PDB file of C-alpha atoms in Angstrom:
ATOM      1  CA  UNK A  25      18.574 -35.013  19.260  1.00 76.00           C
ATOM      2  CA  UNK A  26      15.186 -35.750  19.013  1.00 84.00           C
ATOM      3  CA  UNK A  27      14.728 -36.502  22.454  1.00 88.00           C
ATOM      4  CA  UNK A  28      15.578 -32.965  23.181  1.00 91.00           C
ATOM      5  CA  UNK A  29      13.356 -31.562  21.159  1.00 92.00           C
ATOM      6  CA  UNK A  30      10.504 -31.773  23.155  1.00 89.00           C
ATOM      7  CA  UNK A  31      12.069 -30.982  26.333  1.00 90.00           C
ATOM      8  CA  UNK A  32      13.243 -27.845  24.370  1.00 92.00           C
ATOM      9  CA  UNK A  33       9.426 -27.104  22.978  1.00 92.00           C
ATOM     10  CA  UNK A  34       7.993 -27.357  26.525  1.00 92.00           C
ATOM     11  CA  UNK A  35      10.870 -24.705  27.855  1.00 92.00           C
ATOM     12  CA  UNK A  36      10.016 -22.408  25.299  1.00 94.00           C
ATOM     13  CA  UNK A  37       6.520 -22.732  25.892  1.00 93.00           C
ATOM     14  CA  UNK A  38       6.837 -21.818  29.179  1.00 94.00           C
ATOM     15  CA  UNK A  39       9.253 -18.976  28.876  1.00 94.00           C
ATOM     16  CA  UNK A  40       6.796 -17.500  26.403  1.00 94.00           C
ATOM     17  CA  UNK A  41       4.289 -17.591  28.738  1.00 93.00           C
ATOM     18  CA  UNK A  42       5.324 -16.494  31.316  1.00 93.00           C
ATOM     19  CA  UNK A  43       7.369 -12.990  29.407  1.00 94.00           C
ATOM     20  CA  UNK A  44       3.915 -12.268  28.159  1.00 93.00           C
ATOM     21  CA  UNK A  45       2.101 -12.760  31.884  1.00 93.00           C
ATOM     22  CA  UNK A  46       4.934 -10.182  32.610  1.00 92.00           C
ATOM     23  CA  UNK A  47       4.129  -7.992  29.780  1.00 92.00           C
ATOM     24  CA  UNK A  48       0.273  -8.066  30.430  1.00 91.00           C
ATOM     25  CA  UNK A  49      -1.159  -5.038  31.718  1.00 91.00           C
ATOM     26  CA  UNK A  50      -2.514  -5.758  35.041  1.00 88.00           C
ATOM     27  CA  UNK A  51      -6.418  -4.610  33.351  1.00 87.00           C
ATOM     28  CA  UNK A  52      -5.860  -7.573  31.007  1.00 89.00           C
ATOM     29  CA  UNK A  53      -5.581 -10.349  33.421  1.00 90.00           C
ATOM     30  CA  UNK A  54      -8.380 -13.067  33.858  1.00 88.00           C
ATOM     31  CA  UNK A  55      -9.032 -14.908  36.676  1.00 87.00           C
ATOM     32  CA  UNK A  56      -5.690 -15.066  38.932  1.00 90.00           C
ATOM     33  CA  UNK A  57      -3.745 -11.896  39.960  1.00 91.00           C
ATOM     34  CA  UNK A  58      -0.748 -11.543  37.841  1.00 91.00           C
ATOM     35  CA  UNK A  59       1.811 -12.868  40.393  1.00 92.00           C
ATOM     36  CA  UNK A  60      -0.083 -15.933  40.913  1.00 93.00           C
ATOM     37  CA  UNK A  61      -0.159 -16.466  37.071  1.00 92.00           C
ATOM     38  CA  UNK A  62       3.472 -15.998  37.082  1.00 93.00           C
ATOM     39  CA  UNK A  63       4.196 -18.733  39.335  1.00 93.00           C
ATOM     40  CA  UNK A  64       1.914 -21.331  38.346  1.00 93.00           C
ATOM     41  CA  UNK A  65       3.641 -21.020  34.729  1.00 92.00           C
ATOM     42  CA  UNK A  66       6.483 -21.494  36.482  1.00 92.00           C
ATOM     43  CA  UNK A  67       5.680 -24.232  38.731  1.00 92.00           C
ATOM     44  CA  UNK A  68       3.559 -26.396  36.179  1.00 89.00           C
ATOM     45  CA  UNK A  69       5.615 -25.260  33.689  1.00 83.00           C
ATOM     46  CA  UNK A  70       7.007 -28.810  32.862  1.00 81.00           C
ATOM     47  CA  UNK A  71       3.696 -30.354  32.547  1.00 85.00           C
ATOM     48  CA  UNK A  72       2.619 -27.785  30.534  1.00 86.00           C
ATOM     49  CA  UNK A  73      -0.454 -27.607  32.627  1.00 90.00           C
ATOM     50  CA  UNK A  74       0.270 -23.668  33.975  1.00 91.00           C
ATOM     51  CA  UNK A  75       1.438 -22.199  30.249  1.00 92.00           C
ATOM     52  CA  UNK A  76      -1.531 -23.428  28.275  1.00 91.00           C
ATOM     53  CA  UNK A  77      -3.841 -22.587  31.113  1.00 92.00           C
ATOM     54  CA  UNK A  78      -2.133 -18.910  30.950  1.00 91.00           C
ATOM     55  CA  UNK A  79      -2.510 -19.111  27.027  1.00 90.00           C
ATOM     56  CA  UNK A  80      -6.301 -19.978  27.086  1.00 91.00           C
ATOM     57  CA  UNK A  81      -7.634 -18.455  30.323  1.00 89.00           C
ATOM     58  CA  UNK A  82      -5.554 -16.269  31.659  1.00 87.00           C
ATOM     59  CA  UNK A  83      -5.347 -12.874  29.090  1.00 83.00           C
ATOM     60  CA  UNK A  84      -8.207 -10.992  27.752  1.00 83.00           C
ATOM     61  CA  UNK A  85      -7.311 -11.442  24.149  1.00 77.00           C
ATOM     62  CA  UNK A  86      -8.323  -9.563  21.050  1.00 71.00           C
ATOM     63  CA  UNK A  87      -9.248 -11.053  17.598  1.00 65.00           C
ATOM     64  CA  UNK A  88      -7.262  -9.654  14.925  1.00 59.00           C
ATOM     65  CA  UNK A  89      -9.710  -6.818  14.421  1.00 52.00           C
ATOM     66  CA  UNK A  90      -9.252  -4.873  17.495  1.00 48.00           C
ATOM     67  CA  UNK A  91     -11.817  -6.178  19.953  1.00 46.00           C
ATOM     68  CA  UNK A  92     -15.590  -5.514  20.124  1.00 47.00           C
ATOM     69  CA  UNK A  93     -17.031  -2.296  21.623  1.00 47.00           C
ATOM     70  CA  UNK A  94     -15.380   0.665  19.880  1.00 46.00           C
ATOM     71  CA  UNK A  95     -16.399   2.331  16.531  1.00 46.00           C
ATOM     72  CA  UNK A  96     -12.804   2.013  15.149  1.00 47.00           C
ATOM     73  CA  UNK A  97     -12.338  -1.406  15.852  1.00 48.00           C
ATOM     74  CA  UNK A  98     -10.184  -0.911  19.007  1.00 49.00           C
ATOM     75  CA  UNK A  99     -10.559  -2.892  22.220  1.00 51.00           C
ATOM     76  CA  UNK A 100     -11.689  -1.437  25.107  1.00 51.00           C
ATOM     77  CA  UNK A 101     -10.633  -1.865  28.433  1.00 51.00           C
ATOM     78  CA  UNK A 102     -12.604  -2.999  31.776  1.00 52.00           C
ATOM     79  CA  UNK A 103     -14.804   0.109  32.620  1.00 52.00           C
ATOM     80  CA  UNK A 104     -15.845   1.517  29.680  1.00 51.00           C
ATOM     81  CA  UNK A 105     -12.932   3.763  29.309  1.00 55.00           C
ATOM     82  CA  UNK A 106     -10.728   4.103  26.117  1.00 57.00           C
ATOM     83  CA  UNK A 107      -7.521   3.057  26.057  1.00 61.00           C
ATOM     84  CA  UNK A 108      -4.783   5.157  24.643  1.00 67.00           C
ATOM     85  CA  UNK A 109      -3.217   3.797  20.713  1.00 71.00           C
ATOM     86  CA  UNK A 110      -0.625   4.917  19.551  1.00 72.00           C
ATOM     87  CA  UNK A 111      -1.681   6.007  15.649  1.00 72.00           C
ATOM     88  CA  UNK A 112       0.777   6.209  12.490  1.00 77.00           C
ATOM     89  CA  UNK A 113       1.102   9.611  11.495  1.00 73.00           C
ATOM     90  CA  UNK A 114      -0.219   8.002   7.923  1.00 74.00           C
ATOM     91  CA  UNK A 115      -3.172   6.435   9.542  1.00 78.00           C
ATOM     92  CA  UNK A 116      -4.045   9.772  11.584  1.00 79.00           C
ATOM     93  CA  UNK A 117      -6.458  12.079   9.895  1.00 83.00           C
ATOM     94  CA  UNK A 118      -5.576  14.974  12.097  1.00 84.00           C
ATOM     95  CA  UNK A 119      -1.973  14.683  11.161  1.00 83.00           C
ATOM     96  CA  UNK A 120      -3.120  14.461   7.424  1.00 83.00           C
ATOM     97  CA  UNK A 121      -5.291  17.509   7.882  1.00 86.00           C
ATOM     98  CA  UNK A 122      -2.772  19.434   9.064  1.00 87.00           C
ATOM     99  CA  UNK A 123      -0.371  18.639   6.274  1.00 85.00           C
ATOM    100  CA  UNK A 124      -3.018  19.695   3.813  1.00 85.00           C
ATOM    101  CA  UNK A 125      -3.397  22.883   6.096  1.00 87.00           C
ATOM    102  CA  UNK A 126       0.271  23.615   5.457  1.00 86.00           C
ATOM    103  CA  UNK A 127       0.656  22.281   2.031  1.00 86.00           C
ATOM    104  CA  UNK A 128      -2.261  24.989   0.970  1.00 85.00           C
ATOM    105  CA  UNK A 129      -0.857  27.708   2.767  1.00 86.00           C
ATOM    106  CA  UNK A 130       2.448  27.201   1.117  1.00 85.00           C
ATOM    107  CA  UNK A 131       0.772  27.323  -1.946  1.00 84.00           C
ATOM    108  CA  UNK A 132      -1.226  30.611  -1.386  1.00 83.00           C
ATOM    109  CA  UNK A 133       2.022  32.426  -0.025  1.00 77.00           C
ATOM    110  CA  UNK A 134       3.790  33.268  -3.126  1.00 64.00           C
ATOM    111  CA  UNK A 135       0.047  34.212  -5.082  1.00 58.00           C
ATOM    112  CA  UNK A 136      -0.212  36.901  -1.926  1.00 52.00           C
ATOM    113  CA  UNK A 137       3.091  38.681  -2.603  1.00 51.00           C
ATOM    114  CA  UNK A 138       2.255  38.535  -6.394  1.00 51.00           C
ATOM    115  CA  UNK A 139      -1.037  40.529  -5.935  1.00 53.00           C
ATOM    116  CA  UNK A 140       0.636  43.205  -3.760  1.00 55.00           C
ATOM    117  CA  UNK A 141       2.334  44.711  -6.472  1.00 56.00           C
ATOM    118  CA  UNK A 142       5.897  43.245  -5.599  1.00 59.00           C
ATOM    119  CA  UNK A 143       7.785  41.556  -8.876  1.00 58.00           C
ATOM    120  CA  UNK A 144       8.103  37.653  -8.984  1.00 59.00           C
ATOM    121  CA  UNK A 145      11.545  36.407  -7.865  1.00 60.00           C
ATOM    122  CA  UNK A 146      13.899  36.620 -10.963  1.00 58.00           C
ATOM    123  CA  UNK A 147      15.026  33.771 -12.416  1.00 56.00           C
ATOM    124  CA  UNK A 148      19.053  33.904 -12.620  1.00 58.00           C
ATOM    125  CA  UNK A 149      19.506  30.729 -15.104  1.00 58.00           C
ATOM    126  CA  UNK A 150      16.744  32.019 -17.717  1.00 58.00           C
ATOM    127  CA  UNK A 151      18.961  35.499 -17.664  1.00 56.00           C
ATOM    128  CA  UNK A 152      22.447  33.331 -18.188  1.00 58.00           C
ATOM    129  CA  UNK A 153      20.852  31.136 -20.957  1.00 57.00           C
ATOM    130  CA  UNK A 154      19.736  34.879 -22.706  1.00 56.00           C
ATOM    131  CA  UNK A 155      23.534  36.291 -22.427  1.00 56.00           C
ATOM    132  CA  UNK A 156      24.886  33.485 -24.060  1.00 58.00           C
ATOM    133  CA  UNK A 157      22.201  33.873 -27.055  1.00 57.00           C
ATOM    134  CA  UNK A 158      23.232  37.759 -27.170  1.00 57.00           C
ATOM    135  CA  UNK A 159      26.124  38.409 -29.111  1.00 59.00           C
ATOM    136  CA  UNK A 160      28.590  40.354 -26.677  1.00 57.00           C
ATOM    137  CA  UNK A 161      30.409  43.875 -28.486  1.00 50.00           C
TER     138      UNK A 161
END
């Protein structure tokens, strides 16, 4: 068994490396086009010479704060143009102001038919609960 083992660590090694040379957009890759990458991970692959080479030269990588360059932390890509994130709806402050938008207009709705002169809705359980207090004849 443990004579496997590191034939197994050096085949997953490799297959990692070379799904994310797949996965890399073509903007992110150092050095080497992307299809030469791919097959010198395959092709060194079992001397582990083409995966780590991938793994430490071949990606523009980005620290765990987003990259340098942008205001909110966010990489940006070759050219100076930004690059597209997708946002949480919790995380995006337009989304938030727009609930607040619509939360406060719900809110003023019901005060705007009060001051035109129309009577609040009635409330039907508070005029049950009063016709079981009242005595019926």
């Amino acid at each position: 068994m443990l004579r496997i083992l590191p034939l197994l660590l050096v085949l997953a090694l490799t297959i990692y490396a070379f799904i994310d040379c797949l996965n890399t957009p073509e903007e992110d890759v150092r050095v080497l086009p992307k299809p030469v990458w791919a097959l010198v991970i395959l092709l060194l692959g079992t001397a582990l010479i083409g995966p780590v080479a991938w793994l430490i030269a071949g990606k523009v990588r980005h620290g765990a704060g987003g990259g340098v360059g942008a205001e909110d932390g966010s990489p940006r890509p070759r050219g100076g143009q930004r690059r597209q994130r997708f946002v949480a709806p919790d995380d995006n402050p337009d989304f938030l102001k727009s609930l607040g938008d619509e939360t406060r207009r719900k809110r003023e709705e019901p005060r705007e038919t009060d001051d035109s002169g129309k009577q609040p809705p009635r409330d039907d359980k508070r005029e049950r609960d009063e016709d079981k207090d009242t005595p019926e004849s």
